[in-house]
CSV table of C-alpha atoms in Angstrom, one decimal:
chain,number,residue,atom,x,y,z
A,1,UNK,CA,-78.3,-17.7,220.9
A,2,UNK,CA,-76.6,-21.0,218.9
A,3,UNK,CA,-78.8,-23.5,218.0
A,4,UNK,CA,-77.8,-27.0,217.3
A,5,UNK,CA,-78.5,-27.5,213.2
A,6,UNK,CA,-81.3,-30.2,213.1
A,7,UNK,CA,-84.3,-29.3,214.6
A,8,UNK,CA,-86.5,-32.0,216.9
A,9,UNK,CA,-90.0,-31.6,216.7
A,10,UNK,CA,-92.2,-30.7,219.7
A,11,UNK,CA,-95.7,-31.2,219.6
A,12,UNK,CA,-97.9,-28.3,221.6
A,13,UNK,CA,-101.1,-29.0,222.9
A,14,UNK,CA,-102.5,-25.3,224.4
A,15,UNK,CA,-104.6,-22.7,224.1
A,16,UNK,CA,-104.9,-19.9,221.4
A,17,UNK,CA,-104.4,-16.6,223.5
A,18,UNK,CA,-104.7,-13.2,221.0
A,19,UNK,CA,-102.9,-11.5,222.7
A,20,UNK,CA,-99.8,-13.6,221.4
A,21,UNK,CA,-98.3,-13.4,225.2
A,22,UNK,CA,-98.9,-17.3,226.3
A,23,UNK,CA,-100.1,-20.4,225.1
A,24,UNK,CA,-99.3,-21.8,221.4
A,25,UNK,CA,-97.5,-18.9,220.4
A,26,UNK,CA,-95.2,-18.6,223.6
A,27,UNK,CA,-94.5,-22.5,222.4
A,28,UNK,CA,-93.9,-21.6,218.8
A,29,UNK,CA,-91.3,-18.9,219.4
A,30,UNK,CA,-89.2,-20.4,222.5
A,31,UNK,CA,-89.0,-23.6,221.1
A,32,UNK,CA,-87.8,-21.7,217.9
A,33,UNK,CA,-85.8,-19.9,219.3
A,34,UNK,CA,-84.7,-23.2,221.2
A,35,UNK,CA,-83.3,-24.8,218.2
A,36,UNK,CA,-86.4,-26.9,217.7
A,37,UNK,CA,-89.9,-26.5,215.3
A,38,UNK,CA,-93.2,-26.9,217.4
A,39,UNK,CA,-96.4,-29.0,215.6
A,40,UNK,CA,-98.9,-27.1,217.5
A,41,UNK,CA,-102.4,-28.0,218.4
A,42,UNK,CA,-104.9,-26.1,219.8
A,43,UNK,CA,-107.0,-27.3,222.6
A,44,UNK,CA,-108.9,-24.3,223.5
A,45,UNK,CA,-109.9,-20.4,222.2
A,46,UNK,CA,-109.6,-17.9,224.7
A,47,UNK,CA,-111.1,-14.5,225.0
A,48,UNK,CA,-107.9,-12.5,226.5
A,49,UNK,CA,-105.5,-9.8,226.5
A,50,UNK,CA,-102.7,-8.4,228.7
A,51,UNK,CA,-104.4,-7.9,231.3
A,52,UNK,CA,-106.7,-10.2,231.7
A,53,UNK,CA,-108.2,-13.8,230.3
A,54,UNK,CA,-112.1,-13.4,230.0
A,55,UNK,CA,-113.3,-16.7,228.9
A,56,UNK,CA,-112.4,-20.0,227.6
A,57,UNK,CA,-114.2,-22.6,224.5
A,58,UNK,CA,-112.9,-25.9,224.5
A,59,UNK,CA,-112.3,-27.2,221.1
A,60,UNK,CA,-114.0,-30.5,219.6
A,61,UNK,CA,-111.7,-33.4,220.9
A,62,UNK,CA,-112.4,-35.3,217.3
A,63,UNK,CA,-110.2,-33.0,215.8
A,64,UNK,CA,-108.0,-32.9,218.2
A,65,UNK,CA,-107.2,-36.7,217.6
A,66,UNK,CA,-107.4,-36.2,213.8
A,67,UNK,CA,-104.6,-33.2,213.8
A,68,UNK,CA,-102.7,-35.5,216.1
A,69,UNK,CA,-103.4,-38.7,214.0
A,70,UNK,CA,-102.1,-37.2,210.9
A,71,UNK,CA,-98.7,-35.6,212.4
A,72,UNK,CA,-98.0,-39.7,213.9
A,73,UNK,CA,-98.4,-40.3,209.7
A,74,UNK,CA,-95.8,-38.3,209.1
A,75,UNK,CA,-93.6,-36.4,211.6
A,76,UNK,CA,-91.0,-37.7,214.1
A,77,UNK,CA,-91.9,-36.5,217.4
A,78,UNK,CA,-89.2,-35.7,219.8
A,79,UNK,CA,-91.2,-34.3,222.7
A,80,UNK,CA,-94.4,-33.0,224.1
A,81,UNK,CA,-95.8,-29.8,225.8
A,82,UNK,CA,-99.3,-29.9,227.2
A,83,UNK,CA,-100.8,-26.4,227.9
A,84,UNK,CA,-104.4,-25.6,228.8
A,85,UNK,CA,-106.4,-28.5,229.1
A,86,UNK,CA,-109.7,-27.2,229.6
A,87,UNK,CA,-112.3,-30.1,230.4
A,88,UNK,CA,-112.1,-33.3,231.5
A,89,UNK,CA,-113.2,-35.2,227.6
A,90,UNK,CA,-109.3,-33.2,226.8
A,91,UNK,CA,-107.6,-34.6,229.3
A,92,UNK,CA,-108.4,-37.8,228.2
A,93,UNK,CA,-107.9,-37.1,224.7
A,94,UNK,CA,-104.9,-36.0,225.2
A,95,UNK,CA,-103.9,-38.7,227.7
A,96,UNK,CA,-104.8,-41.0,224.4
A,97,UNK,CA,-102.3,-38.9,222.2
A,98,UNK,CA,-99.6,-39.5,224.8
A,99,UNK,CA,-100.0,-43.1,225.1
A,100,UNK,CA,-99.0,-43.7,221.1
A,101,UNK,CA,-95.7,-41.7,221.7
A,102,UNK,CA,-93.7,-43.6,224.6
A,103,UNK,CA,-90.3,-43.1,225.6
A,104,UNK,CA,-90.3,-39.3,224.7
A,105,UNK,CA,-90.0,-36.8,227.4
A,106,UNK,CA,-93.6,-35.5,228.5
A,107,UNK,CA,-93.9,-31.7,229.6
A,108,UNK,CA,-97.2,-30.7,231.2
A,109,UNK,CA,-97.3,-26.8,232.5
A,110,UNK,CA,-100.6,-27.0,234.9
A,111,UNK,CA,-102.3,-24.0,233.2
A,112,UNK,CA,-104.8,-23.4,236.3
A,113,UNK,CA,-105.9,-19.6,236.6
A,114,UNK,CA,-105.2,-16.8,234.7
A,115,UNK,CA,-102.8,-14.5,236.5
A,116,UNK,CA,-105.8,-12.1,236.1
A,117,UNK,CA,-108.9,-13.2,235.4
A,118,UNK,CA,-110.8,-17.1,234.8
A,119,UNK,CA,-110.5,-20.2,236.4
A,120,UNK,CA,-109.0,-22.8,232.7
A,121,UNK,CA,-109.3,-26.2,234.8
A,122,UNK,CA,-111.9,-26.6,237.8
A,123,UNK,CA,-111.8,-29.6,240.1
A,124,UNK,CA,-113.1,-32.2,237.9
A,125,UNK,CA,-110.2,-31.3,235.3
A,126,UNK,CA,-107.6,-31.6,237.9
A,127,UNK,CA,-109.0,-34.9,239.4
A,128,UNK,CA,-108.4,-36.2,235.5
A,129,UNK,CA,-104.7,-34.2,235.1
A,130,UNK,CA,-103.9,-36.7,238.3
A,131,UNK,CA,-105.6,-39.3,237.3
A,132,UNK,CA,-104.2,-39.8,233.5
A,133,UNK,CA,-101.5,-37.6,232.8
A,134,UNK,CA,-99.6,-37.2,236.0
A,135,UNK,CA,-98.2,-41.1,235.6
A,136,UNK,CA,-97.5,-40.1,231.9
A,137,UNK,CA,-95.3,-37.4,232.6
A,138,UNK,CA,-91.6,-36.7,232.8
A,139,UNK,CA,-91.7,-32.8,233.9
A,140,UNK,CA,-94.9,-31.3,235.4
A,141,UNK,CA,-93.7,-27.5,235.7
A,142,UNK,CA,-96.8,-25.8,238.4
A,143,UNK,CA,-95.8,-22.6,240.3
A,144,UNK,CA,-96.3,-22.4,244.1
A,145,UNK,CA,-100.3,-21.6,243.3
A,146,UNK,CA,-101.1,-24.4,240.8
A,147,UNK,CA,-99.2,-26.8,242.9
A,148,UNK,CA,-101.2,-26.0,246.1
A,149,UNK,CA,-103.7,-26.9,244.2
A,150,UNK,CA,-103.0,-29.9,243.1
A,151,UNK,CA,-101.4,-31.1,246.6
A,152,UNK,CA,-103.6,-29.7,249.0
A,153,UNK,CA,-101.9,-31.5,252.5
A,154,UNK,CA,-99.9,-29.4,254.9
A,155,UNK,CA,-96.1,-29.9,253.7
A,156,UNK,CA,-93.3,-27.2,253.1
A,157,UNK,CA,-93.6,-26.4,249.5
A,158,UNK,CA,-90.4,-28.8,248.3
A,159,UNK,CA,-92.2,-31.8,250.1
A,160,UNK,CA,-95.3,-30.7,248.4
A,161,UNK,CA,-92.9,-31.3,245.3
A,162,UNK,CA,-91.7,-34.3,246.4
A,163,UNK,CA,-95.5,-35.6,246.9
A,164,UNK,CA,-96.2,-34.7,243.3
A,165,UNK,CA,-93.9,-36.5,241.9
A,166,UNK,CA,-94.5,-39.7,243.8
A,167,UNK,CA,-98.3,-39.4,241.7
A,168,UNK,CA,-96.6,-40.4,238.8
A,169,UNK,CA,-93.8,-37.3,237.1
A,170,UNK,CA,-90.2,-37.9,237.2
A,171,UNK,CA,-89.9,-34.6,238.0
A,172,UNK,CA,-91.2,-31.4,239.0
A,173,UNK,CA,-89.6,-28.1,238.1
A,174,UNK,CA,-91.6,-25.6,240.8
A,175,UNK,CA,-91.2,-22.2,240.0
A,176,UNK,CA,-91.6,-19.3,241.9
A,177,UNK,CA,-92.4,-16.1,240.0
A,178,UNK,CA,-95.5,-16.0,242.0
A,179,UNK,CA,-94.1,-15.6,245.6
A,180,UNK,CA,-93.8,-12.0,247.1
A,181,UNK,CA,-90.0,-12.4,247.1
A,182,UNK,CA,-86.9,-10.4,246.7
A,183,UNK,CA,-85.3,-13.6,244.5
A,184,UNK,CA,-87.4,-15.7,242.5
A,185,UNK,CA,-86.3,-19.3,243.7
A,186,UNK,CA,-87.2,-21.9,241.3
A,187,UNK,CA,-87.1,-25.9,242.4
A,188,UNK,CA,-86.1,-28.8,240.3
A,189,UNK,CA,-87.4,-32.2,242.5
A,190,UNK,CA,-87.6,-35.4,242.0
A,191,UNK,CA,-89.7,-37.9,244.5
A,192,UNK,CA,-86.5,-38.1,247.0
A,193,UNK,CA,-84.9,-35.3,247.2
A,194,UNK,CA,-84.7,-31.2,246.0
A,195,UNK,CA,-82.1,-32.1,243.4
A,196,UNK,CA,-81.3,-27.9,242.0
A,197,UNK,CA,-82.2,-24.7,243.7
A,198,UNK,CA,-82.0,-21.8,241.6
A,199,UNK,CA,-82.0,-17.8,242.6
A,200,UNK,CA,-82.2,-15.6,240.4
A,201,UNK,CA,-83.5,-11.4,240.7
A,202,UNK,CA,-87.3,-10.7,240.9
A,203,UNK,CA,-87.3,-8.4,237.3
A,204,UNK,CA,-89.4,-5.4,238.3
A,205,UNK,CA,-92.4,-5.7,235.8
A,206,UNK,CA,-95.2,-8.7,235.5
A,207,UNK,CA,-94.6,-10.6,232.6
A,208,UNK,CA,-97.6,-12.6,230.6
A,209,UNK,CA,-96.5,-15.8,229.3
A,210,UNK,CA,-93.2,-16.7,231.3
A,211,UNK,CA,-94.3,-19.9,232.8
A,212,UNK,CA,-95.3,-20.9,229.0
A,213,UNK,CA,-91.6,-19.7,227.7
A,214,UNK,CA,-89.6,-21.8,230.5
A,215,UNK,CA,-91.9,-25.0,230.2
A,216,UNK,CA,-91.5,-25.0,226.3
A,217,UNK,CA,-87.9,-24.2,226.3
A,218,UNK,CA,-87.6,-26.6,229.1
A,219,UNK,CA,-89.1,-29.4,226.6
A,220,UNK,CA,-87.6,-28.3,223.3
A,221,UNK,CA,-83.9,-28.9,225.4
A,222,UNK,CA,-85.1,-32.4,226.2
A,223,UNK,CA,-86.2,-32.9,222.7
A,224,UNK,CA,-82.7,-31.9,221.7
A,225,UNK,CA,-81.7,-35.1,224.2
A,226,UNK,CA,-80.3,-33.0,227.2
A,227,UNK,CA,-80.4,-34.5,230.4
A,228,UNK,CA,-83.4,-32.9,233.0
A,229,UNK,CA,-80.6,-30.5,235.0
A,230,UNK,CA,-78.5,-29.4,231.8
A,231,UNK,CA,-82.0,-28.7,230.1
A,232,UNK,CA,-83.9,-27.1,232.8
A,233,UNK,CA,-80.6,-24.7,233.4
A,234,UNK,CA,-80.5,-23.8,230.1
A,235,UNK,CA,-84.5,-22.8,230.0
A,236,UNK,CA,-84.3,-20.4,232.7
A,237,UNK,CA,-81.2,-18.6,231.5
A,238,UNK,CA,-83.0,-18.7,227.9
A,239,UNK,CA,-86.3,-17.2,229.8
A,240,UNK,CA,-84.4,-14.4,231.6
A,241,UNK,CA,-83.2,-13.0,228.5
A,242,UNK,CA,-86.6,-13.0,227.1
A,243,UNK,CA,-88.1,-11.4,230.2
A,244,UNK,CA,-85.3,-8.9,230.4
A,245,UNK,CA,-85.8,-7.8,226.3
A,246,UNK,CA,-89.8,-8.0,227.0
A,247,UNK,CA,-92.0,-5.0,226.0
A,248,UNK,CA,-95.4,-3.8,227.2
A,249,UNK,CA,-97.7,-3.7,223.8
A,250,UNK,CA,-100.8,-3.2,225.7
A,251,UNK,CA,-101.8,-1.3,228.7
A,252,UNK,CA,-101.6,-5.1,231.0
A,253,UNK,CA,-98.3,-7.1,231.5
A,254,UNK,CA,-94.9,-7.2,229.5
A,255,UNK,CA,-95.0,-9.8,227.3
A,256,UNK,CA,-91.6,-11.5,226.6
A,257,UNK,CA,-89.4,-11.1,223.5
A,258,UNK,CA,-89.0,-14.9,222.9
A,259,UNK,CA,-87.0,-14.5,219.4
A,260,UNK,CA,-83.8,-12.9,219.4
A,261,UNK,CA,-80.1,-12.8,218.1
């Protein structure tokens, strides 16, 4: 895959899963892979592998601000990624984080429920997400699951979208990988209209980590300065060759080959 030859820097704020199919890791090697070099920060240790996550420990938010402090001393940030954000004191943490870097693109991916296993963000959590991030966003990336969820009222599911966005994103990207489909159907919407529908073939295994590979390839392209379509293109086709070089390490899900030539 060509790369452009600088590299923008994307801070990751998500979980530490050892199973190295999701969180941090799944931001390190797309957004590597993507051309780009991730500052990562860790908001919660998990207890998972791939098949299942177990349990989750929320990390102290001081240091949180003290690893994000010291980066602003130093790094240029070109774009964020927000993971698991596992308790409400995060949320607003990271909510402060955001607030020093304006006029970079914002990527939450609504980490909600394990595939398989533990609830990462109960009501309270999501009541904050809306409250604090949601207007501080320029891509929120749910699939049909997290964003029922977060818009509970009877709508189609692009309206539902549509809804979202008017809370405060620019966009959503809804994805579809968890639908019972033939064609996974992916959305890109923004508060008026659906403005991209994408098809592309439902792979035959279940992956662990692919709505962490498209959401930080998604924000390592706008840290590059593509515009929202050219970049969210680009992040699926990237995320369908991982999925289609993916290999099972474990006895759970495939787990996608993120670096390649």
């Amino acid at each position: 895959m060509q790369v452009p030859n600088h590299r923008p820097c994307v801070l990751c704020i998500g979980g530490l899963d050892p199973s190295g199919g999701a969180g941090v890791q799944a931001d390190i090697e797309a957004i590597a892979q993507c051309g780009g070099h991730a500052l990562p920060i860790i908001s919660c240790l998990t207890v998972q592998n791939s098949s299942a996550a177990l349990s989750v420990k929320s990390i102290n938010t001081k240091i949180i601000k003290q690893q994000a402090e010291a980066l602003f001393t130093d790094i240029k940030i070109s774009a964020v990624k927000i993971g698991v954000t596992p308790s409400e004191d995060m949320v607003e943490t990271i909510s402060d984080i955001i607030s020093q870097l304006p006029e970079i693109p914002i990527v939450l991916d609504p980490v909600i429920s394990a595939s398989h296993g533990i609830k990462f963000a109960n009501q309270s959590v999501l009541d904050a997400i809306n409250e604090l991030l949601l207007p501080k966003l320029t891509v929120i990336t749910p699939n049909h699951s997290e964003l029922n969820q977060i818009i509970t009222k009877d709508e189609c599911i692009t309206s539902k979208a549509q809804s979202l966005c008017k809370l405060g994103p620019q966009y959503v990207f809804l994805t579809g990988v968890d639908e019972h489909s033939d064609h996974v159907i992916n959305y890109l919407v923004d508060s008026e209209k659906v403005l991209e529908e994408y098809h592309w073939p439902r792979l035959p295994h279940s992956y662990h980590g692919s709505g962490c590979t498209v959401s930080s390839a998604l924000t390592c392209f706008l840290a590059h300065g593509l515009e929202i379509v050219d970049a969210t293109d680009k992040a699926q086709s990237y995320t369908m060759q991982a999925l289609e070089l993916a290999d099972r390490p474990g006895q759970g899900q495939s787990i996608p080959k993120r670096i390649f030539k």
